[in-house]
Amino acid sequence: MKKIAIFGTGYVGLVTGACLASAGMKVVCVDIEERKIKMLEEGECPIIEKDLPERIKKGVKTGNLFFTTDAKTAIEECDVIFIAVGTPTKKDSEEADLSAVFAVAETINKHATKRKIVVQKSTVPVGTGSQIEEFFMGKAEGGHGIAFFHAVVSNPEFLKEGNAVKDFESPDRVVIGTSDEDAKKVMSRIYAPFMRTAVGTTDRMIFMSRPSAELTKVFANTMLAMRISAMNAITELAEKFDADAKEIRKGIGSDSRIGPDFLFPGGATFGGSCFPKDVRALIAVMEKAGIDAKLFREVMNVNREQRMRFVVKIFEQLDCSVSESKIAIWGLSFKPGTDDVREAASLDVVQSILDGGGKVALFDAHAKESFRVAFGERAGVEYCDDQYEAIKGADALVILTDAMEFRSLDFEKLHSLMNKVVICDGKNLHDPEEMANEGVQYVCMGRPVFTAKKST
Ligand code: UDX
């Protein structure tokens, strides 16, 4: 088997490296961050991701997985090089920042003395593979015009944070964008261990052109984000007519053409490193090509407006003014099972409460530290180690993720600890009527409101 180098030890690179190595391939993970490489060499996993520490340990123990900052040696020794570095949204526009991708391409160009298969796994705008290829072929500025040129394959990653290892090892599909026959064979062999349960060996391996593969990735995320925004867009109307978004989801999701997935509405709208970034990047690339991206712009508008509509609802529930309130927040990450707070609803909700002069008490099983780093040290913010500690003396409880520990509630504690038992549920986890029967003043998005029965 050919030796594999993976540039970038973020979610995508590290999961790819650890899973390939634990399936028996020789993998070296390369990063420019010495601290991260040192941590990995010492057996520590820099991110919270289910099953990943075990895969890393297995890879290292079997002598299949290595970590290094020495890009030159990795490039010399490996025939297949994955690019799995970050492509965040640029600060001054909606375009993806490709500088890290091209920095790796430049490093490959500098050190490769023979043809390599370069696998582009970072999420990039359509056309990036061709730009990299042109760069390698010496057509672009900075290319060396070397006698051989590398195959550039697009192999987008569809993993979900919190489920990344499982997604990698049992993928719905593996998309491989290339017209290079040798690269197709090599990619088939790399992914073969994860195809065993498929009907036939390559049913879930989808070969296509490189631009199609690049577009498949951002459009898959845009399509999923669009479903969530479509569902969120119907909640306000549902509320006006006492319709129930949960029932509507069931009603439409049972149509096999629609399906029930990614149709959960809520005030804690989609966040994370992928949906917002990828929708924005698609809008940017369309507009650059002179195409009106109005449908996809609305996906982002609905996402933002729904979040703000939820903030207004929170404030409306308070008996006191925001400036006199203490509000408990459960769930800081953009979804459970991760410490990732990128574009999380918590950032906007907490900001709005502090802007209104209120105080917050925050609980999250994994993301307190990452929230503290992203949000900065601010007055009026208390971090709690227990979810019920956060509600002590609170005027409202706001739920922002669908973590398992938020799905059933200890009503005795709620009644004894809170100033007033008000719950604003950004993930629509609970039944409004049941909550009212338990004496809870409860609001969520797109569901009927019931008056709390017992005195709160
Ligand atoms: C997503 C894609 O699912 C994955 O295929 C791709 O590779 C990367 O982007 P991820 O960002 O890890 O994965 O999270 P995901 O589980 O898709 O959730 C994204 C956001 O949407 C979360 O904030 C989640 O709370 C929200 N969401 C999801 C909803 O608001 N409603 C839903 O019905 C589903």
Short mmCIF file of N, CA, C and O and ligand atoms in Angstrom, two decimals, residues 157-161 217 221 224 228 262-264 268-271 274-275 334-335 427, ligand 1:
data_model
loop_
_atom_site.label_atom_id
_atom_site.label_comp_id
_atom_site.label_asym_id
_atom_site.label_seq_id
_atom_site.Cartn_x
_atom_site.Cartn_y
_atom_site.Cartn_z
N GLU A 157 -15.15 15.73 2.26
CA GLU A 157 -15.49 14.99 3.49
C GLU A 157 -16.89 15.40 3.95
O GLU A 157 -17.24 16.56 3.97
N PHE A 158 -17.69 14.41 4.33
CA PHE A 158 -19.07 14.69 4.74
C PHE A 158 -19.30 14.39 6.22
O PHE A 158 -20.43 14.26 6.66
N LEU A 159 -18.22 14.25 6.99
CA LEU A 159 -18.40 13.84 8.39
C LEU A 159 -19.12 14.90 9.22
O LEU A 159 -19.02 16.10 8.97
N LYS A 160 -19.86 14.42 10.21
CA LYS A 160 -20.54 15.30 11.15
C LYS A 160 -19.74 15.31 12.45
O LYS A 160 -19.34 14.23 12.91
N GLU A 161 -19.52 16.48 13.02
CA GLU A 161 -18.81 16.53 14.29
C GLU A 161 -19.59 15.75 15.34
O GLU A 161 -20.82 15.77 15.35
N LYS A 217 -19.98 18.82 -2.49
CA LYS A 217 -19.76 19.06 -1.06
C LYS A 217 -20.51 20.30 -0.57
O LYS A 217 -21.32 20.23 0.35
N ASN A 221 -24.20 20.52 1.85
CA ASN A 221 -24.39 21.29 3.08
C ASN A 221 -25.43 22.38 2.89
O ASN A 221 -26.22 22.65 3.79
N LEU A 224 -28.89 20.82 3.03
CA LEU A 224 -29.30 20.49 4.41
C LEU A 224 -29.66 21.77 5.18
O LEU A 224 -30.67 21.82 5.88
N ILE A 228 -33.37 23.10 6.94
CA ILE A 228 -33.57 23.64 8.29
C ILE A 228 -34.20 25.03 8.20
O ILE A 228 -35.16 25.34 8.91
N PHE A 262 -33.07 16.49 9.29
CA PHE A 262 -32.71 17.91 9.12
C PHE A 262 -33.93 18.79 8.89
O PHE A 262 -33.91 19.71 8.09
N LEU A 263 -34.98 18.46 9.62
CA LEU A 263 -36.19 19.27 9.58
C LEU A 263 -36.59 19.67 11.00
O LEU A 263 -37.75 19.88 11.27
N PHE A 264 -35.60 19.72 11.91
CA PHE A 264 -35.92 20.16 13.28
C PHE A 264 -35.80 21.68 13.33
O PHE A 264 -34.71 22.21 13.19
N ALA A 268 -32.45 28.06 18.34
CA ALA A 268 -31.00 27.88 18.28
C ALA A 268 -30.71 27.33 16.89
O ALA A 268 -30.62 26.13 16.68
N THR A 269 -30.61 28.23 15.95
CA THR A 269 -30.54 27.82 14.53
C THR A 269 -29.16 27.27 14.18
O THR A 269 -28.25 27.32 14.99
N PHE A 270 -29.01 26.81 12.94
CA PHE A 270 -27.78 26.07 12.61
C PHE A 270 -26.53 26.95 12.75
O PHE A 270 -26.54 28.13 12.47
N GLY A 271 -25.47 26.29 13.24
CA GLY A 271 -24.17 26.94 13.38
C GLY A 271 -23.10 25.95 12.97
O GLY A 271 -23.36 25.06 12.17
N CYS A 274 -19.37 24.38 9.30
CA CYS A 274 -19.64 24.00 7.91
C CYS A 274 -20.83 24.69 7.28
O CYS A 274 -20.68 25.34 6.24
N PHE A 275 -22.02 24.55 7.86
CA PHE A 275 -23.20 25.09 7.18
C PHE A 275 -23.06 26.58 6.85
O PHE A 275 -23.16 26.96 5.68
N PHE A 334 -22.18 24.40 19.16
CA PHE A 334 -23.18 24.53 18.08
C PHE A 334 -24.05 23.28 17.98
O PHE A 334 -25.12 23.31 17.38
N LYS A 335 -23.58 22.20 18.63
CA LYS A 335 -24.39 20.99 18.77
C LYS A 335 -23.75 20.13 19.85
O LYS A 335 -22.60 20.35 20.21
N LYS A 427 -34.43 24.38 21.12
CA LYS A 427 -34.35 23.17 20.31
C LYS A 427 -35.67 22.39 20.30
O LYS A 427 -35.71 21.24 19.84
C1 UDX B 1 -22.44 19.21 8.73
C2 UDX B 1 -22.92 18.11 7.75
O1 UDX B 1 -23.99 17.37 8.36
C3 UDX B 1 -21.75 17.20 7.37
O2 UDX B 1 -22.17 16.25 6.41
C4 UDX B 1 -20.62 18.06 6.79
O3 UDX B 1 -19.49 17.29 6.47
C5 UDX B 1 -20.22 19.14 7.78
O4 UDX B 1 -21.38 19.93 8.13
P1 UDX B 1 -21.84 19.34 11.32
O5 UDX B 1 -21.49 20.77 11.06
O6 UDX B 1 -20.91 18.51 12.14
O7 UDX B 1 -22.03 18.56 9.92
O8 UDX B 1 -23.26 19.31 12.08
P2 UDX B 1 -24.75 18.85 11.79
O9 UDX B 1 -25.09 17.72 12.66
O10 UDX B 1 -25.03 18.71 10.36
O11 UDX B 1 -25.55 20.13 12.36
C6 UDX B 1 -25.29 21.44 11.86
C7 UDX B 1 -26.14 22.45 12.58
O12 UDX B 1 -27.50 22.33 12.17
C8 UDX B 1 -26.17 22.32 14.10
O13 UDX B 1 -26.09 23.62 14.66
C9 UDX B 1 -27.49 21.67 14.40
O14 UDX B 1 -28.00 21.98 15.67
C10 UDX B 1 -28.35 22.28 13.31
N1 UDX B 1 -29.54 21.49 12.96
C11 UDX B 1 -29.42 20.24 12.47
C12 UDX B 1 -30.81 22.06 13.08
O15 UDX B 1 -30.95 23.21 13.51
N2 UDX B 1 -31.91 21.32 12.71
C13 UDX B 1 -31.80 20.06 12.21
O16 UDX B 1 -32.84 19.47 11.88
C14 UDX B 1 -30.51 19.49 12.10
#
